[in-house]
Coordinates of C-alpha atoms in Angstrom, one line a residue:
M394 CA 106.9 75.8 91.6
T395 CA 106.7 77.4 95.0
E396 CA 103.6 77.0 97.1
S397 CA 102.0 80.4 96.8
V398 CA 100.9 82.7 100.0
A399 CA 99.5 85.2 97.8
T400 CA 95.7 84.3 97.0
P401 CA 93.8 87.2 95.9
E402 CA 90.8 84.9 95.8
A403 CA 91.3 84.7 99.4
A404 CA 90.9 88.7 100.2
E405 CA 88.8 89.9 97.8
D406 CA 86.3 91.8 100.3
A407 CA 89.1 92.9 102.3
R408 CA 88.6 97.0 101.6
P409 CA 90.0 98.6 104.5
P410 CA 89.4 102.4 104.5
H411 CA 92.2 104.3 103.1
R412 CA 93.4 107.4 101.4
S413 CA 96.6 108.4 100.0
R414 CA 98.3 111.0 102.2
A415 CA 99.7 112.5 98.7
A416 CA 96.2 114.0 98.1
H417 CA 96.7 116.5 101.2
A418 CA 100.3 117.6 100.1
G419 CA 100.8 121.0 98.7
R420 CA 103.1 122.9 96.3
G421 CA 106.3 120.5 96.9
L422 CA 104.3 117.5 95.1
V423 CA 103.4 120.0 92.5
L424 CA 106.7 120.1 91.2
A425 CA 107.6 116.4 91.9
A426 CA 104.6 115.5 89.9
L427 CA 105.9 117.1 87.0
G428 CA 108.8 114.6 86.4
I429 CA 107.4 111.4 87.4
V430 CA 103.9 112.4 85.8
F431 CA 104.4 114.4 82.8
G432 CA 107.5 113.1 81.6
D433 CA 106.1 111.0 78.5
I434 CA 103.7 113.7 77.4
G435 CA 105.5 116.7 78.0
T436 CA 108.6 115.0 75.4
S437 CA 105.5 114.6 72.6
P438 CA 106.5 118.0 70.9
L439 CA 110.1 116.2 70.0
Y440 CA 108.4 114.1 67.5
A441 CA 104.3 114.6 67.3
L442 CA 104.1 117.4 64.5
Q443 CA 107.1 116.2 62.8
T444 CA 105.7 112.7 62.4
V445 CA 102.2 114.3 61.2
F446 CA 103.8 115.8 58.2
S447 CA 106.3 112.9 57.4
I448 CA 103.7 110.1 57.5
D449 CA 102.8 108.3 54.5
D450 CA 105.1 110.2 52.2
G451 CA 103.9 113.6 53.4
A452 CA 100.3 113.4 52.8
V453 CA 99.9 116.2 55.1
R454 CA 101.0 119.2 53.7
P455 CA 102.5 122.2 54.9
T456 CA 99.7 124.4 53.6
P457 CA 97.5 126.8 55.9
G458 CA 94.3 124.5 55.5
D459 CA 96.6 121.5 56.9
V460 CA 98.5 123.1 59.1
Y461 CA 95.2 124.8 60.7
G462 CA 93.5 121.4 60.7
V463 CA 96.2 119.5 62.4
I464 CA 97.0 122.0 64.9
S465 CA 93.4 121.8 65.9
L466 CA 93.1 118.3 65.9
M467 CA 96.1 118.4 68.3
F468 CA 94.3 121.2 70.7
W469 CA 91.3 119.3 70.7
S470 CA 92.6 116.1 71.2
V471 CA 94.5 117.0 74.3
T472 CA 91.8 118.7 75.6
L473 CA 89.1 116.1 75.4
I474 CA 91.2 113.3 76.4
V475 CA 93.7 114.8 79.2
S476 CA 91.9 117.7 80.5
V477 CA 88.5 116.5 80.3
K478 CA 88.3 112.5 80.5
Y479 CA 91.5 111.9 82.3
V480 CA 92.0 115.0 84.6
G481 CA 88.2 115.7 84.9
V482 CA 86.6 111.9 85.0
V483 CA 89.0 109.3 85.4
M484 CA 90.6 110.4 88.1
R485 CA 87.8 110.7 90.5
A486 CA 87.4 106.9 89.8
D487 CA 90.5 106.1 92.3
N488 CA 90.6 102.7 94.0
D489 CA 91.8 103.5 97.7
G490 CA 93.6 106.8 96.4
E491 CA 95.4 104.6 93.4
G492 CA 95.2 105.1 89.9
G493 CA 96.1 103.0 86.7
V494 CA 94.4 100.1 84.5
M495 CA 95.1 97.5 87.0
A496 CA 93.6 99.8 89.9
L497 CA 90.7 100.5 88.1
A498 CA 90.2 97.1 86.9
A499 CA 90.3 95.8 90.6
L500 CA 87.8 99.2 91.7
A501 CA 85.3 97.8 88.8
R502 CA 85.6 93.7 90.2
R503 CA 85.0 94.9 93.8
L504 CA 81.9 97.3 93.0
Y505 CA 80.3 94.6 90.6
A506 CA 81.1 91.6 93.1
D507 CA 79.1 93.6 95.6
R508 CA 76.3 93.3 93.7
G509 CA 76.8 89.5 92.9
R510 CA 78.0 89.9 89.0
P511 CA 80.7 87.8 87.6
T512 CA 83.8 89.8 87.3
K513 CA 86.3 87.4 85.6
W514 CA 85.6 89.4 82.5
L515 CA 86.7 92.7 84.2
L516 CA 90.3 91.0 85.3
L517 CA 90.8 90.0 81.6
I518 CA 89.9 93.9 80.7
G519 CA 92.4 94.9 83.1
V520 CA 95.1 92.3 81.7
L521 CA 94.4 93.4 78.2
G522 CA 95.1 96.9 79.4
V523 CA 98.2 95.9 81.4
S524 CA 99.5 94.2 78.1
L525 CA 99.2 97.6 76.0
F526 CA 101.1 99.2 78.7
Y527 CA 104.2 96.9 78.2
G528 CA 104.0 97.5 74.4
D529 CA 104.1 101.3 75.1
S530 CA 106.9 100.6 77.8
V531 CA 109.1 99.1 75.3
I532 CA 108.4 102.0 72.5
T533 CA 108.8 105.2 74.8
P534 CA 112.3 104.8 75.8
A535 CA 113.9 104.0 72.1
I536 CA 111.6 106.7 70.3
S537 CA 112.2 109.5 73.3
V538 CA 115.5 109.1 73.4
L539 CA 116.5 108.8 70.0
S540 CA 114.5 111.9 68.8
A541 CA 116.2 114.0 71.3
V542 CA 119.6 113.1 70.3
E543 CA 118.3 113.3 66.5
G544 CA 118.3 117.2 67.6
L545 CA 122.2 116.9 66.8
E546 CA 121.3 116.4 63.1
V547 CA 119.9 120.2 63.3
A548 CA 122.0 121.5 65.7
A549 CA 125.6 119.9 64.3
P550 CA 124.8 118.1 60.9
S551 CA 128.2 116.8 61.1
L552 CA 127.6 114.3 63.7
S553 CA 124.7 112.6 62.4
H554 CA 126.7 109.5 62.4
V555 CA 126.9 109.2 66.5
V556 CA 123.0 109.9 66.9
L557 CA 122.1 106.2 67.2
P558 CA 125.5 105.3 69.2
I559 CA 125.1 108.0 71.7
A560 CA 121.1 106.9 72.0
A561 CA 122.2 103.6 72.9
V562 CA 125.0 104.5 75.1
I563 CA 122.3 106.5 77.1
L564 CA 119.5 103.8 77.2
T565 CA 122.2 101.4 78.3
L566 CA 123.7 103.7 81.2
L567 CA 119.7 104.4 82.3
F568 CA 118.7 100.4 82.3
A569 CA 122.2 100.0 84.4
A570 CA 121.5 102.2 86.8
Q571 CA 117.8 100.7 88.0
R572 CA 119.6 98.5 90.4
F573 CA 121.0 101.5 92.2
G574 CA 117.4 103.0 92.8
T575 CA 116.4 106.2 91.3
G576 CA 115.7 108.4 95.0
R577 CA 118.6 110.7 94.6
V578 CA 118.4 111.4 90.7
G579 CA 114.8 111.4 91.2
R580 CA 114.5 114.8 93.5
L581 CA 115.9 116.2 90.2
F582 CA 113.3 115.1 88.0
G583 CA 110.7 118.3 88.9
P584 CA 113.0 120.9 88.4
V585 CA 114.7 119.5 85.3
T586 CA 110.9 118.9 83.6
A587 CA 110.0 122.7 84.8
L588 CA 112.9 123.9 83.0
W589 CA 112.0 122.1 80.2
L590 CA 108.5 123.1 79.9
A591 CA 109.4 126.9 80.5
A592 CA 111.9 126.2 77.4
L593 CA 108.9 124.5 75.5
A594 CA 106.8 127.9 76.5
V595 CA 109.7 130.0 75.3
G596 CA 110.3 128.6 72.2
G597 CA 106.4 128.5 71.4
L598 CA 106.0 131.8 72.3
A599 CA 109.0 133.4 70.1
E600 CA 107.1 132.0 67.3
V601 CA 103.4 132.9 68.1
L602 CA 104.0 136.4 69.1
P603 CA 105.3 137.7 65.5
H604 CA 102.9 135.5 63.5
P605 CA 99.1 135.5 66.4
E606 CA 96.9 134.5 63.1
V607 CA 98.4 130.8 64.2
L608 CA 96.1 131.1 67.3
K609 CA 93.0 130.4 64.5
G610 CA 94.1 126.7 64.5
L611 CA 92.7 126.6 68.1
S612 CA 89.1 126.6 66.6
P613 CA 87.4 123.1 66.3
T614 CA 86.1 124.1 62.7
Y615 CA 89.7 123.7 61.2
A616 CA 89.8 120.2 62.6
L617 CA 86.1 119.7 61.1
L618 CA 87.1 121.2 57.7
F619 CA 90.1 119.4 57.4
V620 CA 88.3 116.1 57.7
V621 CA 85.5 116.8 55.7
D622 CA 87.7 118.4 53.1
H623 CA 90.5 115.5 53.4
P624 CA 89.0 112.4 54.7
G625 CA 91.6 110.2 53.8
I626 CA 94.3 112.5 54.4
A627 CA 92.9 113.4 57.8
F628 CA 92.3 109.6 58.6
V629 CA 96.3 109.2 58.0
A630 CA 96.6 112.1 60.2
F631 CA 95.1 110.8 63.2
G632 CA 97.4 107.9 63.3
A633 CA 100.2 111.0 64.3
V634 CA 98.1 113.4 66.0
V635 CA 97.5 110.8 68.8
L636 CA 101.3 111.1 69.7
V637 CA 100.2 114.3 71.0
I638 CA 98.3 112.2 74.1
T639 CA 101.0 109.3 74.7
G640 CA 101.5 109.2 78.6
A641 CA 97.8 110.7 79.4
E642 CA 97.1 107.6 81.2
A643 CA 100.2 108.4 83.0
L644 CA 98.3 111.0 85.0
Y645 CA 95.8 108.6 86.4
A646 CA 98.2 105.8 87.0
D647 CA 100.5 107.9 89.2
M648 CA 97.4 109.6 91.2
G649 CA 98.4 107.2 94.0
H650 CA 101.8 108.8 94.6
F651 CA 100.6 112.6 94.4
G652 CA 97.0 112.9 94.8
R653 CA 94.1 114.4 91.8
T654 CA 94.9 118.1 93.0
P655 CA 98.8 118.5 92.6
I656 CA 98.2 116.4 88.8
L657 CA 95.2 118.8 88.1
R658 CA 97.0 122.1 88.9
A659 CA 100.3 121.1 87.4
W660 CA 98.2 120.1 84.3
F661 CA 96.2 123.3 83.8
F662 CA 99.1 125.8 84.9
L663 CA 101.8 124.5 83.6
V664 CA 101.9 121.7 81.5
F665 CA 99.1 122.1 79.0
P666 CA 99.8 125.6 78.5
A667 CA 103.5 125.1 77.8
L668 CA 102.3 122.0 75.6
V669 CA 99.7 124.7 73.3
L670 CA 102.5 127.2 73.1
N671 CA 104.8 125.0 71.8
Y672 CA 102.6 123.1 69.1
L673 CA 101.1 126.7 67.7
G674 CA 104.7 128.1 67.5
Q675 CA 105.9 124.8 65.8
A676 CA 102.7 125.2 63.3
A677 CA 103.8 128.9 62.7
L678 CA 107.1 128.0 61.8
I679 CA 105.8 125.4 59.4
L680 CA 103.6 128.1 58.1
H681 CA 106.1 130.7 57.0
H682 CA 108.7 128.0 56.6
P683 CA 107.9 124.8 55.0
G684 CA 111.0 122.8 55.1
A685 CA 111.1 123.4 59.2
A686 CA 108.4 120.4 58.8
T687 CA 111.3 118.0 58.8
N688 CA 112.0 118.6 62.2
P689 CA 110.2 121.5 63.8
F690 CA 110.7 121.4 67.1
F691 CA 114.8 122.1 67.3
L692 CA 114.2 124.6 64.1
L693 CA 111.9 126.7 66.6
Y694 CA 115.1 127.3 68.2
P695 CA 117.9 129.9 67.4
H696 CA 121.2 128.3 66.3
W697 CA 123.1 129.0 69.2
S698 CA 120.5 127.2 71.5
R699 CA 120.0 124.0 69.6
I700 CA 123.0 122.1 71.6
P701 CA 121.9 123.4 74.9
M702 CA 118.2 121.9 73.8
V703 CA 119.4 118.8 72.8
V704 CA 121.5 118.6 76.2
L705 CA 117.8 119.5 77.9
A706 CA 115.8 117.2 75.3
T707 CA 117.9 114.6 76.3
A708 CA 117.6 114.8 80.2
A709 CA 113.7 115.1 79.7
T710 CA 113.6 111.8 77.5
V711 CA 115.2 109.9 80.3
I712 CA 113.1 111.1 83.0
A713 CA 110.2 110.2 80.5
S714 CA 111.9 106.5 80.1
Q715 CA 112.4 106.4 84.0
A716 CA 108.7 107.1 84.5
V717 CA 107.9 104.3 82.3
I718 CA 110.1 101.9 83.5
S719 CA 109.4 102.6 87.0
G720 CA 105.7 102.2 86.2
A721 CA 106.7 98.5 84.3
F722 CA 108.4 97.6 87.7
S723 CA 105.2 98.5 89.9
L724 CA 102.8 96.8 87.6
S725 CA 104.6 93.7 87.3
R726 CA 104.8 93.6 91.1
Q727 CA 100.8 94.1 91.1
A728 CA 100.4 91.5 88.6
M729 CA 102.4 89.0 90.8
Q730 CA 100.3 90.2 93.6
L731 CA 96.8 89.3 92.0
G732 CA 98.5 86.1 90.8
L733 CA 99.1 87.0 87.2
L734 CA 102.7 86.4 86.9
P735 CA 105.0 83.9 88.6
P736 CA 106.9 85.3 91.6
L737 CA 109.9 87.5 90.4
T738 CA 112.8 88.6 92.2
V739 CA 111.8 92.2 93.5
R740 CA 114.4 94.4 95.3
Q741 CA 113.6 97.7 97.5
T742 CA 116.0 100.6 96.5
S743 CA 114.4 103.2 99.0
E744 CA 114.3 102.5 102.8
E745 CA 111.9 104.8 102.8
E746 CA 109.5 104.9 100.0
S747 CA 107.9 101.8 99.2
G748 CA 107.0 102.0 95.5
Q749 CA 110.4 102.2 94.8
I750 CA 111.8 98.9 93.6
Y751 CA 113.7 96.9 91.2
L752 CA 113.1 93.7 89.3
P753 CA 116.0 92.5 87.4
G754 CA 114.1 90.1 85.3
V755 CA 111.7 92.9 83.8
N756 CA 114.6 95.6 83.9
A757 CA 116.9 92.9 81.4
I758 CA 113.6 92.1 79.0
L759 CA 112.5 95.6 78.7
F760 CA 116.2 96.8 78.1
V761 CA 116.8 94.1 75.3
G762 CA 113.5 94.7 74.1
V763 CA 114.3 98.9 73.5
L764 CA 117.7 98.2 72.6
V765 CA 116.4 95.6 69.3
L766 CA 113.8 98.3 68.5
M767 CA 116.0 101.0 68.3
L768 CA 118.5 99.5 66.3
S769 CA 115.9 97.6 64.2
F770 CA 114.3 101.0 63.1
R771 CA 117.1 103.2 63.5
S772 CA 115.3 106.7 63.7
S773 CA 112.2 108.4 65.7
E774 CA 110.7 108.9 62.3
R775 CA 110.4 104.8 61.7
L776 CA 109.8 104.1 65.5
A777 CA 106.7 106.7 65.0
T778 CA 104.9 104.1 62.4
A779 CA 105.3 101.4 65.2
Y780 CA 103.9 104.2 68.2
G781 CA 100.2 104.8 68.9
V782 CA 98.8 101.4 68.5
S783 CA 99.3 100.1 72.0
V784 CA 98.6 104.0 73.1
T785 CA 94.9 104.1 71.8
G786 CA 94.5 100.6 72.6
A787 CA 95.2 101.4 76.6
L788 CA 93.2 104.5 76.1
V789 CA 89.7 102.8 74.8
V790 CA 90.4 100.2 77.7
D791 CA 90.6 102.7 80.3
T792 CA 87.1 104.2 78.8
L793 CA 85.2 100.8 78.8
L794 CA 86.2 100.2 82.5
L795 CA 85.3 104.1 83.2
L796 CA 82.0 103.0 81.7
V797 CA 81.7 100.0 83.8
V798 CA 82.7 101.8 87.0
A799 CA 80.2 105.0 86.3
R800 CA 77.4 103.1 85.9
V801 CA 77.7 101.5 89.2
L802 CA 80.0 104.2 91.2
W803 CA 78.2 107.4 90.0
H804 CA 74.6 105.8 89.1
W805 CA 75.4 107.5 85.6
Q806 CA 71.9 107.1 83.5
P807 CA 72.2 105.8 80.0
W808 CA 72.6 109.2 78.4
K809 CA 75.4 110.1 80.3
L810 CA 77.3 106.8 79.7
A811 CA 76.3 107.1 76.0
L812 CA 77.7 110.8 75.9
A813 CA 81.1 109.9 77.3
A814 CA 81.0 106.4 75.0
V815 CA 80.6 108.6 72.2
G816 CA 83.1 111.6 73.2
F817 CA 85.9 109.8 74.6
G818 CA 85.6 106.2 73.0
G819 CA 84.5 107.0 69.7
V820 CA 87.3 109.5 69.3
E821 CA 89.8 106.8 70.6
L822 CA 88.4 104.4 68.1
V823 CA 89.0 106.6 65.5
F824 CA 92.5 107.1 66.6
L825 CA 92.7 103.4 67.1
A826 CA 91.7 103.0 63.3
G827 CA 94.0 105.5 62.2
N828 CA 97.1 103.5 64.0
L829 CA 95.6 100.2 62.8
S830 CA 96.9 101.4 59.3
K831 CA 100.2 101.4 60.4
V832 CA 100.4 97.6 61.8
L833 CA 102.3 96.3 58.5
H834 CA 104.9 98.7 59.0
G835 CA 106.1 99.0 62.6
G836 CA 102.5 98.7 64.4
W837 CA 102.7 94.6 64.7
L838 CA 105.3 94.9 67.3
P839 CA 103.7 96.9 70.1
L840 CA 100.6 94.4 69.0
L841 CA 102.9 91.2 69.4
I842 CA 104.3 92.5 72.8
A843 CA 100.8 92.9 73.9
V844 CA 99.7 89.6 72.8
L845 CA 102.6 88.0 74.6
V846 CA 102.0 89.2 78.1
F847 CA 98.4 88.6 78.0
T848 CA 99.0 85.2 77.0
V849 CA 101.6 84.6 79.8
M850 CA 99.3 86.3 82.4
T851 CA 96.2 84.4 81.1
T852 CA 98.2 81.2 81.3
W853 CA 100.2 81.8 84.6
R854 CA 96.7 82.8 86.3
R855 CA 95.0 79.1 84.8
G856 CA 97.7 77.2 85.4
R857 CA 97.6 78.1 89.2
E858 CA 94.3 77.3 89.1
I859 CA 94.6 73.7 88.0
V860 CA 97.8 73.5 90.6
S861 CA 96.0 74.6 93.5
A862 CA 93.4 72.0 92.8
N863 CA 95.3 69.5 92.6
R864 CA 97.7 70.4 95.0
R865 CA 94.3 70.7 97.6
T866 CA 93.5 67.0 96.7
M867 CA 97.1 66.3 97.6
E868 CA 97.5 67.8 100.7
G869 CA 94.2 66.9 103.0
S870 CA 92.1 69.0 105.5
L871 CA 93.6 70.8 107.9
A872 CA 91.3 70.2 110.4
D873 CA 91.6 66.4 110.2
F874 CA 95.2 66.9 110.6
V875 CA 95.0 69.0 113.6
E876 CA 92.3 66.4 114.9
E877 CA 95.1 63.6 114.4
A878 CA 98.1 65.4 115.6
R879 CA 95.9 66.0 119.2
H880 CA 94.7 62.5 119.8
H881 CA 97.7 59.9 118.5
G882 CA 100.4 62.7 119.4
K883 CA 103.6 63.5 117.5
P884 CA 107.0 63.9 119.5
R885 CA 107.3 67.8 119.7
V886 CA 111.0 69.5 119.3
R887 CA 111.6 73.2 120.3
G888 CA 111.2 75.8 118.6
V889 CA 108.9 77.5 115.9
A890 CA 108.1 76.5 112.1
V891 CA 106.7 79.1 110.1
F892 CA 104.6 77.4 106.5
P893 CA 103.8 79.7 104.4
H894 CA 100.2 78.2 102.8
P895 CA 97.5 79.9 100.7
S896 CA 94.5 79.2 102.9
K897 CA 93.5 77.2 106.2
E898 CA 91.7 74.8 104.8
T899 CA 94.2 72.3 104.0
V900 CA 97.7 70.9 105.3
P901 CA 100.8 73.0 103.4
L902 CA 102.5 69.8 101.7
A903 CA 106.0 70.8 103.8
L904 CA 104.2 70.3 107.4
R905 CA 102.6 66.5 106.1
A906 CA 105.9 66.1 104.9
N907 CA 107.9 66.6 107.8
A908 CA 105.1 65.0 110.1
Q909 CA 104.8 61.7 107.8
H910 CA 109.1 61.0 107.1
N911 CA 110.4 63.1 110.4
H912 CA 107.7 61.8 112.7
V913 CA 107.9 65.4 114.8
L914 CA 106.1 68.4 115.4
H915 CA 107.9 72.2 116.4
E916 CA 106.4 73.2 119.6
T917 CA 104.9 76.1 117.8
V918 CA 103.8 75.7 114.3
V919 CA 102.7 78.8 112.6
I920 CA 100.8 78.7 109.0
V921 CA 100.5 82.0 107.3
S922 CA 98.5 83.0 104.6
M923 CA 98.4 85.8 102.8
G924 CA 95.8 87.1 100.8
A925 CA 95.9 90.0 97.8
A926 CA 93.1 92.4 98.6
N927 CA 91.0 94.0 96.0
V928 CA 92.8 97.6 96.7
P929 CA 96.2 98.7 96.4
H930 CA 97.3 99.4 100.1
V931 CA 96.1 97.8 103.2
P932 CA 97.0 99.6 106.8
P933 CA 99.1 97.7 108.9
E934 CA 96.6 97.6 111.6
D935 CA 94.2 95.9 109.3
R936 CA 96.4 93.4 107.9
L937 CA 96.4 90.6 110.6
A938 CA 93.8 88.1 111.7
V939 CA 94.4 84.8 113.5
D940 CA 92.0 82.4 112.4
D941 CA 90.5 79.5 114.9
L942 CA 91.6 75.9 114.1
G943 CA 89.5 74.4 116.7
Y944 CA 91.7 74.2 120.0
E945 CA 93.8 76.7 121.9
D946 CA 96.4 74.2 123.6
D947 CA 97.6 72.3 120.4
G948 CA 100.5 74.4 119.3
I949 CA 99.2 74.8 116.0
Q950 CA 98.3 78.4 114.8
H951 CA 97.1 80.2 112.0
L952 CA 97.8 83.5 110.7
S953 CA 96.2 85.3 107.9
V954 CA 97.8 88.6 106.6
T955 CA 96.1 90.7 104.2
L956 CA 98.0 92.9 101.8
G957 CA 96.8 95.3 98.8
F958 CA 98.2 94.2 95.4
A959 CA 100.9 97.1 95.9
D960 CA 101.8 96.0 99.3
P961 CA 105.4 94.4 99.4
P962 CA 105.2 90.8 100.7
D963 CA 107.3 90.8 103.6
L964 CA 106.6 87.8 105.9
P965 CA 108.8 88.1 108.5
A966 CA 107.6 92.1 109.1
A967 CA 104.2 90.3 109.2
L968 CA 105.3 87.7 112.0
R969 CA 106.8 90.4 113.7
Q970 CA 103.7 92.8 113.9
A971 CA 101.5 89.7 115.0
H972 CA 103.9 88.6 117.9
A973 CA 103.9 92.1 119.0
A974 CA 100.5 92.5 119.4
G975 CA 100.3 89.2 121.3
M976 CA 98.6 87.2 118.3
I977 CA 100.9 85.0 118.1
E978 CA 101.5 82.4 121.2
P979 CA 103.6 81.9 123.2
P980 CA 104.2 85.4 123.4
T981 CA 107.7 84.8 124.4
A982 CA 108.6 83.0 120.8
D983 CA 111.5 84.0 120.0
L984 CA 110.7 84.5 115.6
D985 CA 114.6 85.4 115.0
D986 CA 115.4 81.8 115.7
A987 CA 112.4 80.5 113.7
S988 CA 112.5 78.2 111.2
Y989 CA 110.7 78.5 107.5
F990 CA 109.3 75.5 105.8
L991 CA 108.1 76.1 102.3
S992 CA 106.0 73.6 100.2
R993 CA 108.1 73.3 96.9
G994 CA 107.6 70.8 94.1
S995 CA 108.6 70.0 90.5
I996 CA 105.3 70.7 88.4
R997 CA 104.9 67.5 86.0
R998 CA 102.9 68.1 82.4
T999 CA 99.9 65.6 81.7
S1000 CA 97.5 65.4 79.2
A1001 CA 94.6 65.8 81.5
P1002 CA 92.3 68.3 80.5
G1003 CA 91.9 71.8 81.8
M1004 CA 94.6 73.6 79.5
A1005 CA 96.2 73.1 76.1
R1006 CA 99.5 71.6 75.9
W1007 CA 101.3 74.3 74.5
R1008 CA 99.9 76.3 77.6
K1009 CA 101.0 74.0 80.1
A1010 CA 104.8 73.8 78.2
L1011 CA 104.5 77.5 78.4
F1012 CA 103.3 77.5 82.4
V1013 CA 105.8 74.6 83.4
G1014 CA 108.3 77.1 81.5
L1015 CA 107.1 80.3 83.6
A1016 CA 107.1 78.1 86.9
H1017 CA 111.1 77.2 86.3
T1018 CA 111.6 81.1 86.2
A1019 CA 109.8 82.0 89.6
A1020 CA 111.9 83.9 91.7
N1021 CA 113.8 82.1 95.0
P1022 CA 110.6 82.0 97.3
A1023 CA 112.7 82.6 100.4
A1024 CA 113.8 86.3 98.7
Y1025 CA 110.5 86.9 97.2
F1026 CA 108.8 86.6 100.7
G1027 CA 111.8 88.2 102.9
L1028 CA 112.7 84.8 104.4
P1029 CA 115.9 84.2 105.9
P1030 CA 117.9 81.8 103.6
D1031 CA 119.8 80.0 106.5
S1032 CA 116.7 79.4 108.5
T1033 CA 114.3 78.0 105.2
V1034 CA 113.8 74.5 104.4
T1035 CA 112.2 73.4 101.3
M1036 CA 109.9 70.5 101.2
G1037 CA 107.3 68.8 99.0
S1038 CA 106.1 67.1 96.1
D1039 CA 105.3 66.8 92.8
V1040 CA 102.2 68.5 91.5
E1041 CA 100.4 67.8 88.3
V1042 CA 99.3 70.3 85.5

């Protein structure tokens, strides 16, 4: 296992003032946000209403009372959860301009740490939210693409047998293309999604205009009557109605890319009206043609336009899938920076955008999961039974963290907290309860994924704590080492030696091994500690600090590098910046010829207390999957040496 230099504990208090420049952008970001932010929720009309009328063997009937009740539930769910909660409230709780459950948990930890309160439980809540997101990441590409391609069964029934193979090929190409980056294709996301939203609005409007009575479904009284008259059926319907808000958390998670204003404008002026019109159009179609409930979305369009709509829907669902995959990559890198995952291979796919990254390991796991899921369930209708559990769980986690943050950040009074808890959390808990009824019919899958991810993250974090404690005992005091080197002397060889290390308190194992076995030290020894701050990004000018080791003429220096949890850990770049600023001596040191010494030793499992044996075995296995540290920290392979000793866990 490599001695990690990304230590979140070392930089918890690093909170430089920084705001996302995206918040000041104009109309261009509104168009860009359409493709990235709204891809998931924008494709929900493909399967949401269809699922409501097919769930539990057609418990919800295509009668006026049920149709008006369902459409009212859908409209007010989107209004309350998306428009009010996320756009109106949650997006105000940004962490240095960034959003998402990880950023919200980090903000909560920062606020409560300032008040001297324990914060470990807040991290666990954030880990739970991330775990649920991974469950969603596996299901979203499968159900989205499959539901789009299933339009062929309506447009050309003779092609029904090729739906599954076509969907599998599309997803295979999508995951295979990740290694090349999505920058160029990404420029098309906004216009394609805008075209898709226009098609949603036109299709819905064409059915609403001749049947305006469907607008009665916007009244909340129909939702209340539906629940009161058919509580059992309504409870079942909740498990499918939640599909209209899948992707709601993406509005908050992608805030750092675009800022709150472009997302707000895109939602209220484009996305929300298009979704409402389409759902109303589908409802009107079902009212007058009950048989259309089998696939109301594609039957909403005239026969000549269904093949083009299949193509457009497929493009829209690919965009939605891409947004989820990119989100999984970003969250994985943030989790690594916070010490929740082992270092994984991260490849930058764009020289301009630091957020465009590719993680081969995460991509492979997602691809296998998506393909197995799709081939197992074989239809979007069956997949819908597994959908919703992870989505509603993530919504509840966001609400819980929001209440924690609002209490301190905005000084909300108890009555405000209670109102938000009931208004947001109460509705979401009802959705969650409705989806838990689907656990035995496929809903167990996202829960299993979430449990596995949660177990992996908590095990890795706990294992790191034990290994770090044992390593510190082996390393010994850095102050004593410097004192000994100064008084007893060691032969010095020309050149610069760089030792990545978590802190300035102890000696890097590679440095101690080099001094003990080779009996020499380099003229310039630079110990570098990288810390992950509790904010997404740290401005370059605030990242570096040189720590005093007691003497100025011993040739041993310590450089602290503070990164945001969304910043790439490029160690050579940090050294070049420090050298240019005159922070590393001597100023003439040629860092291009520096040698990098990594402390890396095997982890031996023991019977010592601190963690269950099965978790120790899991931790050791995770350590073996860790990426090459030279690649993870951007070190030149030809100039990197690995040294160290075994460490117990």
